[in-house]
CSV table of N, CA, C and O in Angstrom, one decimal:
chain,number,residue,atom,x,y,z
M,1,ALA,N,126.8,-39.5,125.2
M,1,ALA,CA,127.0,-39.0,123.9
M,1,ALA,C,125.7,-38.9,123.1
M,1,ALA,O,125.6,-38.4,122.0
M,2,ARG,N,124.6,-39.5,123.7
M,2,ARG,CA,123.3,-39.5,123.1
M,2,ARG,C,122.6,-38.2,123.4
M,2,ARG,O,122.8,-37.5,124.4
M,3,ASP,N,121.7,-37.8,122.5
M,3,ASP,CA,120.8,-36.6,122.7
M,3,ASP,C,119.6,-37.0,123.6
M,3,ASP,O,119.5,-38.1,124.1
M,4,ALA,N,118.8,-36.0,123.8
M,4,ALA,CA,117.6,-36.2,124.7
M,4,ALA,C,116.7,-37.3,124.2
M,4,ALA,O,116.0,-37.9,125.1
M,5,ASN,N,116.7,-37.6,123.0
M,5,ASN,CA,115.8,-38.7,122.5
M,5,ASN,C,116.5,-40.1,122.6
M,5,ASN,O,116.0,-41.1,122.2
M,6,GLY,N,117.8,-40.1,123.0
M,6,GLY,CA,118.5,-41.3,123.1
M,6,GLY,C,119.3,-41.7,121.8
M,6,GLY,O,119.8,-42.8,121.7
M,7,ASP,N,119.3,-40.8,120.9
M,7,ASP,CA,120.0,-41.0,119.6
M,7,ASP,C,121.4,-40.5,119.6
M,7,ASP,O,121.7,-39.5,120.3
M,8,LEU,N,122.2,-41.1,118.9
M,8,LEU,CA,123.6,-40.7,118.7
M,8,LEU,C,123.5,-39.6,117.6
M,8,LEU,O,123.1,-39.9,116.5
M,9,PRO,N,124.0,-38.4,117.8
M,9,PRO,CA,124.0,-37.4,116.8
M,9,PRO,C,124.7,-38.0,115.5
M,9,PRO,O,125.7,-38.7,115.6
M,10,ALA,N,124.3,-37.5,114.3
M,10,ALA,CA,124.7,-38.1,113.1
M,10,ALA,C,126.2,-37.9,112.9
M,10,ALA,O,126.9,-38.9,112.4
M,11,ASP,N,126.8,-36.8,113.3
M,11,ASP,CA,128.3,-36.6,113.2
M,11,ASP,C,129.1,-37.6,114.0
M,11,ASP,O,130.0,-38.2,113.6
M,12,ARG,N,128.6,-37.8,115.2
M,12,ARG,CA,129.3,-38.8,116.1
M,12,ARG,C,129.0,-40.2,115.6
M,12,ARG,O,129.9,-41.1,115.7
M,13,ALA,N,127.9,-40.5,115.1
M,13,ALA,CA,127.6,-41.9,114.6
M,13,ALA,C,128.5,-42.2,113.4
M,13,ALA,O,129.0,-43.3,113.3
M,14,ALA,N,128.6,-41.2,112.5
M,14,ALA,CA,129.5,-41.4,111.4
M,14,ALA,C,131.0,-41.6,111.8
M,14,ALA,O,131.7,-42.4,111.2
M,15,ALA,N,131.4,-40.8,112.8
M,15,ALA,CA,132.8,-40.9,113.2
M,15,ALA,C,133.0,-42.3,113.9
M,15,ALA,O,134.0,-43.0,113.6
M,16,LEU,N,132.0,-42.7,114.7
M,16,LEU,CA,132.1,-44.0,115.3
M,16,LEU,C,132.1,-45.2,114.3
M,16,LEU,O,132.9,-46.1,114.4
M,17,ASP,N,131.2,-45.1,113.3
M,17,ASP,CA,131.2,-46.1,112.2
M,17,ASP,C,132.5,-46.2,111.5
M,17,ASP,O,133.0,-47.3,111.2
M,18,ALA,N,133.1,-45.1,111.2
M,18,ALA,CA,134.4,-45.1,110.5
M,18,ALA,C,135.5,-45.8,111.4
M,18,ALA,O,136.3,-46.6,110.9
M,19,VAL,N,135.4,-45.6,112.7
M,19,VAL,CA,136.4,-46.3,113.6
M,19,VAL,C,136.1,-47.8,113.7
M,19,VAL,O,137.0,-48.6,113.6
M,20,LEU,N,134.8,-48.1,113.8
M,20,LEU,CA,134.5,-49.5,114.0
M,20,LEU,C,134.9,-50.4,112.8
M,20,LEU,O,135.3,-51.5,112.9
M,21,VAL,N,134.8,-49.8,111.6
M,21,VAL,CA,135.2,-50.5,110.4
M,21,VAL,C,136.7,-50.9,110.5
M,21,VAL,O,137.1,-52.0,110.0
M,22,GLY,N,137.5,-50.1,111.1
M,22,GLY,CA,138.9,-50.3,111.2
M,22,GLY,C,139.3,-51.2,112.3
M,22,GLY,O,140.5,-51.6,112.4
M,23,LEU,N,138.4,-51.6,113.2
M,23,LEU,CA,138.8,-52.5,114.4
M,23,LEU,C,139.4,-53.8,113.9
M,23,LEU,O,140.5,-54.2,114.3
M,24,GLU,N,138.6,-54.5,113.1
M,24,GLU,CA,139.1,-55.8,112.7
M,24,GLU,C,140.3,-55.7,111.8
M,24,GLU,O,141.3,-56.5,111.8
M,25,ARG,N,140.3,-54.7,110.9
M,25,ARG,CA,141.4,-54.5,110.0
M,25,ARG,C,142.7,-54.2,110.8
M,25,ARG,O,143.8,-54.5,110.3
M,26,ALA,N,142.6,-53.6,112.0
M,26,ALA,CA,143.8,-53.3,112.8
M,26,ALA,C,144.5,-54.5,113.2
M,26,ALA,O,145.7,-54.5,113.5
M,27,LEU,N,143.9,-55.7,113.2
M,27,LEU,CA,144.5,-56.9,113.6
M,27,LEU,C,145.0,-57.8,112.4
M,27,LEU,O,145.3,-58.9,112.6
M,28,THR,N,145.2,-57.1,111.3
M,28,THR,CA,145.7,-57.8,110.1
M,28,THR,C,147.1,-57.3,109.8
M,28,THR,O,147.5,-56.2,110.2
M,29,SER,N,147.8,-58.1,109.0
M,29,SER,CA,149.1,-57.7,108.5
M,29,SER,C,149.1,-57.8,106.9
M,29,SER,O,148.6,-58.8,106.4
M,30,ASP,N,149.6,-56.8,106.3
M,30,ASP,CA,149.7,-56.8,104.8
M,30,ASP,C,150.6,-57.9,104.3
M,30,ASP,O,150.4,-58.5,103.3
M,31,ALA,N,151.6,-58.3,105.1
M,31,ALA,CA,152.5,-59.4,104.7
M,31,ALA,C,151.9,-60.7,104.9
M,31,ALA,O,152.4,-61.7,104.3
M,32,GLY,N,150.8,-60.9,105.7
M,32,GLY,CA,150.2,-62.2,105.9
M,32,GLY,C,151.0,-63.0,106.9
M,32,GLY,O,152.0,-62.5,107.5
M,33,LEU,N,150.6,-64.2,107.1
M,33,LEU,CA,151.3,-65.1,108.0
M,33,LEU,C,152.5,-65.8,107.3
M,33,LEU,O,152.5,-66.0,106.1
M,34,PRO,N,153.5,-66.2,108.1
M,34,PRO,CA,154.7,-66.9,107.5
M,34,PRO,C,154.2,-68.1,106.7
M,34,PRO,O,153.5,-68.9,107.3
M,35,GLY,N,154.6,-68.2,105.5
M,35,GLY,CA,154.3,-69.4,104.7
M,35,GLY,C,152.9,-69.3,104.1
M,35,GLY,O,152.5,-70.2,103.3
M,36,ARG,N,152.1,-68.4,104.5
M,36,ARG,CA,150.7,-68.3,104.0
M,36,ARG,C,150.3,-66.8,104.0
M,36,ARG,O,149.5,-66.3,104.8
M,37,PRO,N,150.8,-66.1,103.0
M,37,PRO,CA,150.6,-64.6,103.0
M,37,PRO,C,149.1,-64.3,102.7
M,37,PRO,O,148.7,-63.1,102.9
M,38,TRP,N,148.3,-65.2,102.3
M,38,TRP,CA,146.9,-64.9,102.0
M,38,TRP,C,146.1,-64.9,103.3
M,38,TRP,O,145.0,-64.3,103.3
M,39,TYR,N,146.6,-65.4,104.4
M,39,TYR,CA,146.0,-65.3,105.7
M,39,TYR,C,146.6,-64.1,106.4
M,39,TYR,O,147.8,-64.1,106.7
M,40,ARG,N,145.8,-63.1,106.6
M,40,ARG,CA,146.4,-61.8,107.1
M,40,ARG,C,146.1,-61.5,108.6
M,40,ARG,O,146.6,-60.6,109.2
M,41,HIS,N,145.2,-62.3,109.2
M,41,HIS,CA,144.8,-62.0,110.6
M,41,HIS,C,145.8,-62.5,111.6
M,41,HIS,O,146.2,-63.6,111.5
M,42,LEU,N,146.2,-61.6,112.5
M,42,LEU,CA,147.2,-62.0,113.4
M,42,LEU,C,146.7,-62.6,114.7
M,42,LEU,O,147.5,-63.1,115.6
M,43,VAL,N,145.4,-62.6,114.9
M,43,VAL,CA,144.8,-63.1,116.2
M,43,VAL,C,144.3,-64.5,116.0
M,43,VAL,O,144.3,-65.3,116.8
M,44,TYR,N,143.7,-64.8,114.8
M,44,TYR,CA,143.2,-66.1,114.5
M,44,TYR,C,143.3,-66.4,113.0
M,44,TYR,O,143.2,-65.5,112.2
M,45,ALA,N,143.5,-67.7,112.7
M,45,ALA,CA,143.6,-68.1,111.3
M,45,ALA,C,143.5,-69.6,111.4
M,45,ALA,O,143.8,-70.3,112.4
M,46,PRO,N,143.2,-70.2,110.2
M,46,PRO,CA,143.2,-71.7,110.2
M,46,PRO,C,144.7,-72.2,110.4
M,46,PRO,O,145.6,-71.5,110.0
M,47,GLY,N,144.8,-73.3,111.1
M,47,GLY,CA,146.2,-73.8,111.4
M,47,GLY,C,146.9,-74.2,110.2
M,47,GLY,O,146.2,-74.7,109.2
M,48,PHE,N,148.2,-74.2,110.2
M,48,PHE,CA,149.0,-74.6,109.0
M,48,PHE,C,148.8,-76.1,108.7
M,48,PHE,O,148.7,-76.5,107.6
M,49,TYR,N,148.7,-76.9,109.8
M,49,TYR,CA,148.6,-78.3,109.6
M,49,TYR,C,147.2,-78.8,110.1
M,49,TYR,O,147.0,-80.0,110.1
M,50,THR,N,146.3,-78.0,110.5
M,50,THR,CA,145.0,-78.4,111.1
M,50,THR,C,143.9,-78.2,110.2
M,50,THR,O,142.7,-78.2,110.6
M,51,GLY,N,144.1,-77.9,108.9
M,51,GLY,CA,143.0,-77.6,108.0
M,51,GLY,C,142.3,-76.3,108.5
M,51,GLY,O,143.0,-75.3,108.6
M,52,TYR,N,141.0,-76.4,108.7
M,52,TYR,CA,140.3,-75.2,109.1
M,52,TYR,C,140.2,-75.0,110.6
M,52,TYR,O,139.5,-74.2,111.1
M,53,GLY,N,140.8,-75.9,111.4
M,53,GLY,CA,140.8,-75.7,112.8
M,53,GLY,C,141.5,-74.4,113.2
M,53,GLY,O,142.7,-74.2,112.7
M,54,VAL,N,140.9,-73.6,114.0
M,54,VAL,CA,141.5,-72.2,114.2
M,54,VAL,C,142.7,-72.3,115.2
M,54,VAL,O,142.7,-73.1,116.2
M,55,LYS,N,143.6,-71.5,114.9
M,55,LYS,CA,144.8,-71.3,115.8
M,55,LYS,C,144.7,-69.8,116.2
M,55,LYS,O,144.6,-68.9,115.4
M,56,THR,N,144.9,-69.6,117.5
M,56,THR,CA,144.9,-68.3,118.0
M,56,THR,C,146.4,-67.8,118.0
M,56,THR,O,147.3,-68.6,118.2
M,57,LEU,N,146.6,-66.5,117.7
M,57,LEU,CA,147.9,-65.9,117.6
M,57,LEU,C,148.8,-66.8,116.7
M,57,LEU,O,149.9,-67.2,117.1
M,58,PRO,N,148.4,-67.0,115.5
M,58,PRO,CA,149.1,-68.0,114.6
M,58,PRO,C,150.5,-67.7,114.3
M,58,PRO,O,151.3,-68.7,114.3
M,59,ALA,N,150.9,-66.5,114.2
M,59,ALA,CA,152.3,-66.2,113.8
M,59,ALA,C,153.2,-66.5,115.0
M,59,ALA,O,154.4,-66.8,114.8
M,60,VAL,N,152.7,-66.4,116.2
M,60,VAL,CA,153.5,-66.8,117.4
M,60,VAL,C,153.4,-68.3,117.7
M,60,VAL,O,154.4,-69.0,117.8
M,61,ARG,N,152.2,-68.8,117.8
M,61,ARG,CA,151.9,-70.1,118.2
M,61,ARG,C,152.6,-71.2,117.2
M,61,ARG,O,153.2,-72.1,117.7
M,62,GLU,N,152.4,-71.0,116.0
M,62,GLU,CA,152.9,-71.9,115.0
M,62,GLU,C,154.4,-71.9,115.0
M,62,GLU,O,155.1,-72.9,114.8
M,63,ALA,N,155.0,-70.7,115.1
M,63,ALA,CA,156.5,-70.6,115.2
M,63,ALA,C,157.0,-71.3,116.4
M,63,ALA,O,158.1,-72.0,116.3
M,64,ILE,N,156.4,-71.2,117.5
M,64,ILE,CA,156.8,-71.9,118.8
M,64,ILE,C,156.7,-73.4,118.5
M,64,ILE,O,157.6,-74.2,118.9
M,65,GLU,N,155.5,-73.9,118.0
M,65,GLU,CA,155.3,-75.3,117.8
M,65,GLU,C,156.4,-75.9,116.9
M,65,GLU,O,156.8,-77.0,117.0
M,66,ALA,N,156.8,-75.1,115.9
M,66,ALA,CA,157.8,-75.6,114.9
M,66,ALA,C,159.3,-75.3,115.4
M,66,ALA,O,160.2,-75.6,114.7
M,67,ARG,N,159.4,-74.7,116.6
M,67,ARG,CA,160.7,-74.3,117.2
M,67,ARG,C,161.5,-73.4,116.3
M,67,ARG,O,162.7,-73.4,116.2
M,68,ARG,N,160.8,-72.5,115.6
M,68,ARG,CA,161.4,-71.4,114.8
M,68,ARG,C,161.3,-70.1,115.6
M,68,ARG,O,160.5,-69.3,115.4
M,69,PHE,N,162.3,-70.0,116.5
M,69,PHE,CA,162.2,-68.9,117.5
M,69,PHE,C,162.5,-67.5,117.0
M,69,PHE,O,161.9,-66.6,117.5
M,70,GLU,N,163.3,-67.4,115.9
M,70,GLU,CA,163.5,-66.1,115.3
M,70,GLU,C,162.2,-65.7,114.6
M,70,GLU,O,161.8,-64.5,114.7
M,71,GLU,N,161.5,-66.6,114.0
M,71,GLU,CA,160.2,-66.3,113.4
M,71,GLU,C,159.2,-66.0,114.5
M,71,GLU,O,158.3,-65.1,114.3
M,72,CYS,N,159.3,-66.6,115.6
M,72,CYS,CA,158.4,-66.3,116.7
M,72,CYS,C,158.6,-64.9,117.2
M,72,CYS,O,157.6,-64.2,117.5
M,73,ASP,N,159.8,-64.5,117.3
M,73,ASP,CA,160.1,-63.1,117.7
M,73,ASP,C,159.5,-62.1,116.8
M,73,ASP,O,158.9,-61.1,117.2
M,74,ALA,N,159.6,-62.3,115.5
M,74,ALA,CA,158.9,-61.5,114.5
M,74,ALA,C,157.4,-61.5,114.7
M,74,ALA,O,156.7,-60.5,114.5
M,75,GLY,N,156.9,-62.7,114.9
M,75,GLY,CA,155.4,-62.8,115.1
M,75,GLY,C,154.9,-62.1,116.3
M,75,GLY,O,153.9,-61.5,116.3
M,76,VAL,N,155.7,-62.2,117.4
M,76,VAL,CA,155.4,-61.4,118.6
M,76,VAL,C,155.3,-59.9,118.4
M,76,VAL,O,154.4,-59.2,118.7
M,77,ALA,N,156.4,-59.4,117.7
M,77,ALA,CA,156.4,-58.0,117.4
M,77,ALA,C,155.2,-57.6,116.5
M,77,ALA,O,154.6,-56.6,116.7
M,78,ALA,N,154.9,-58.4,115.4
M,78,ALA,CA,153.8,-58.0,114.5
M,78,ALA,C,152.5,-58.1,115.3
M,78,ALA,O,151.6,-57.2,115.1
M,79,THR,N,152.3,-59.1,116.1
M,79,THR,CA,151.1,-59.2,116.9
M,79,THR,C,150.9,-58.0,117.9
M,79,THR,O,149.8,-57.5,118.0
M,80,ALA,N,152.0,-57.7,118.5
M,80,ALA,CA,152.0,-56.6,119.5
M,80,ALA,C,151.7,-55.3,118.8
M,80,ALA,O,150.9,-54.4,119.3
M,81,GLU,N,152.2,-55.1,117.6
M,81,GLU,CA,151.9,-53.9,116.8
M,81,GLU,C,150.4,-53.8,116.4
M,81,GLU,O,149.7,-52.8,116.5
M,82,ALA,N,149.9,-55.0,116.1
M,82,ALA,CA,148.4,-55.1,115.7
M,82,ALA,C,147.6,-54.8,116.9
M,82,ALA,O,146.6,-54.0,116.8
M,83,LEU,N,147.9,-55.3,118.1
M,83,LEU,CA,147.2,-55.0,119.3
M,83,LEU,C,147.3,-53.5,119.7
M,83,LEU,O,146.3,-52.9,120.1
M,84,GLY,N,148.4,-52.9,119.4
M,84,GLY,CA,148.5,-51.5,119.6
M,84,GLY,C,147.6,-50.7,118.7
M,84,GLY,O,147.0,-49.7,119.1
M,85,ARG,N,147.5,-51.1,117.4
M,85,ARG,CA,146.6,-50.5,116.5
M,85,ARG,C,145.2,-50.6,116.9
M,85,ARG,O,144.4,-49.7,116.8
M,86,LEU,N,144.8,-51.8,117.4
M,86,LEU,CA,143.5,-52.0,117.9
M,86,LEU,C,143.2,-51.1,119.1
M,86,LEU,O,142.1,-50.5,119.2
M,87,ALA,N,144.2,-51.0,120.0
M,87,ALA,CA,144.0,-50.1,121.2
M,87,ALA,C,143.8,-48.6,120.7
M,87,ALA,O,142.9,-47.9,121.3
M,88,ALA,N,144.5,-48.2,119.7
M,88,ALA,CA,144.4,-46.9,119.2
M,88,ALA,C,143.0,-46.7,118.6
M,88,ALA,O,142.3,-45.6,118.7
M,89,GLN,N,142.5,-47.7,117.9
M,89,GLN,CA,141.1,-47.6,117.3
M,89,GLN,C,140.1,-47.5,118.4
M,89,GLN,O,139.1,-46.8,118.3
M,90,ILE,N,140.3,-48.3,119.5
M,90,ILE,CA,139.3,-48.2,120.6
M,90,ILE,C,139.4,-46.8,121.3
M,90,ILE,O,138.3,-46.2,121.6
M,91,ASP,N,140.5,-46.2,121.4
M,91,ASP,CA,140.6,-44.8,121.9
M,91,ASP,C,139.9,-43.9,120.9
M,91,ASP,O,139.2,-43.0,121.4
M,92,ARG,N,140.0,-44.1,119.6
M,92,ARG,CA,139.3,-43.2,118.7
M,92,ARG,C,137.8,-43.4,118.9
M,92,ARG,O,137.0,-42.4,118.8
M,93,ALA,N,137.3,-44.6,119.1
M,93,ALA,CA,135.9,-44.9,119.3
M,93,ALA,C,135.4,-44.2,120.6
M,93,ALA,O,134.3,-43.6,120.6
M,94,THR,N,136.2,-44.2,121.6
M,94,THR,CA,135.9,-43.5,122.8
M,94,THR,C,135.8,-42.0,122.6
M,94,THR,O,134.8,-41.4,123.1
M,95,ARG,N,136.7,-41.4,121.9
M,95,ARG,CA,136.6,-40.0,121.6
M,95,ARG,C,135.4,-39.7,120.7
M,95,ARG,O,134.8,-38.6,120.9
M,96,ALA,N,135.0,-40.6,119.8
M,96,ALA,CA,133.8,-40.3,119.0
M,96,ALA,C,132.6,-40.3,119.8
M,96,ALA,O,131.6,-39.6,119.5
M,97,LEU,N,132.5,-41.1,120.9
M,97,LEU,CA,131.4,-41.2,121.7
M,97,LEU,C,131.3,-40.1,122.8
M,97,LEU,O,130.3,-39.6,123.1
M,98,ALA,N,132.5,-39.8,123.3
M,98,ALA,CA,132.5,-38.8,124.4
M,98,ALA,C,133.8,-38.0,124.3
M,98,ALA,O,134.7,-38.1,125.2
M,99,PRO,N,133.9,-37.1,123.3
M,99,PRO,CA,135.2,-36.4,123.2
M,99,PRO,C,135.6,-35.5,124.4
M,99,PRO,O,136.7,-35.4,124.7
M,100,GLU,N,134.6,-35.0,125.0
M,100,GLU,CA,134.9,-34.1,126.2
M,100,GLU,C,135.4,-34.9,127.4
M,100,GLU,O,136.3,-34.5,128.1
M,101,ALA,N,135.0,-36.2,127.5
M,101,ALA,CA,135.5,-37.0,128.6
M,101,ALA,C,136.9,-37.4,128.4
M,101,ALA,O,137.7,-37.5,129.3
M,102,VAL,N,137.3,-37.7,127.1
M,102,VAL,CA,138.6,-38.1,126.8
M,102,VAL,C,139.6,-36.9,126.9
M,102,VAL,O,140.7,-37.0,127.4
M,103,ALA,N,139.1,-35.8,126.5
M,103,ALA,CA,140.0,-34.6,126.6
M,103,ALA,C,140.3,-34.2,128.0
M,103,ALA,O,141.3,-33.6,128.3
M,104,ALA,N,139.4,-34.6,129.0
M,104,ALA,CA,139.6,-34.2,130.4
M,104,ALA,C,140.6,-35.1,131.1
M,104,ALA,O,141.1,-34.8,132.1
M,105,ARG,N,141.0,-36.2,130.5
M,105,ARG,CA,142.0,-37.1,131.1
M,105,ARG,C,143.3,-36.5,131.3
M,105,ARG,O,144.0,-35.8,130.6
């Protein structure tokens, strides 16, 4: 995707920057975590009972630990959707870098 000087053309760089901004945002939920709507990240967040100790996949993990299995099912679905959004953003980044390679698939 780079030109003869090794630079990314401005139009591709701008497209890639726009996609990269959305990568981390793709992993958040507007509704937030159960019981803590101010924490919106679905891959990591401070634990509910651990202070600032990080919990991975908090909507799933904390529901399992509390044996709230219906809440766990919702957490799994929300986390899966977030990972799907992340995958879509990665595909957009790939197209921004090499649109002809992606189109050939």
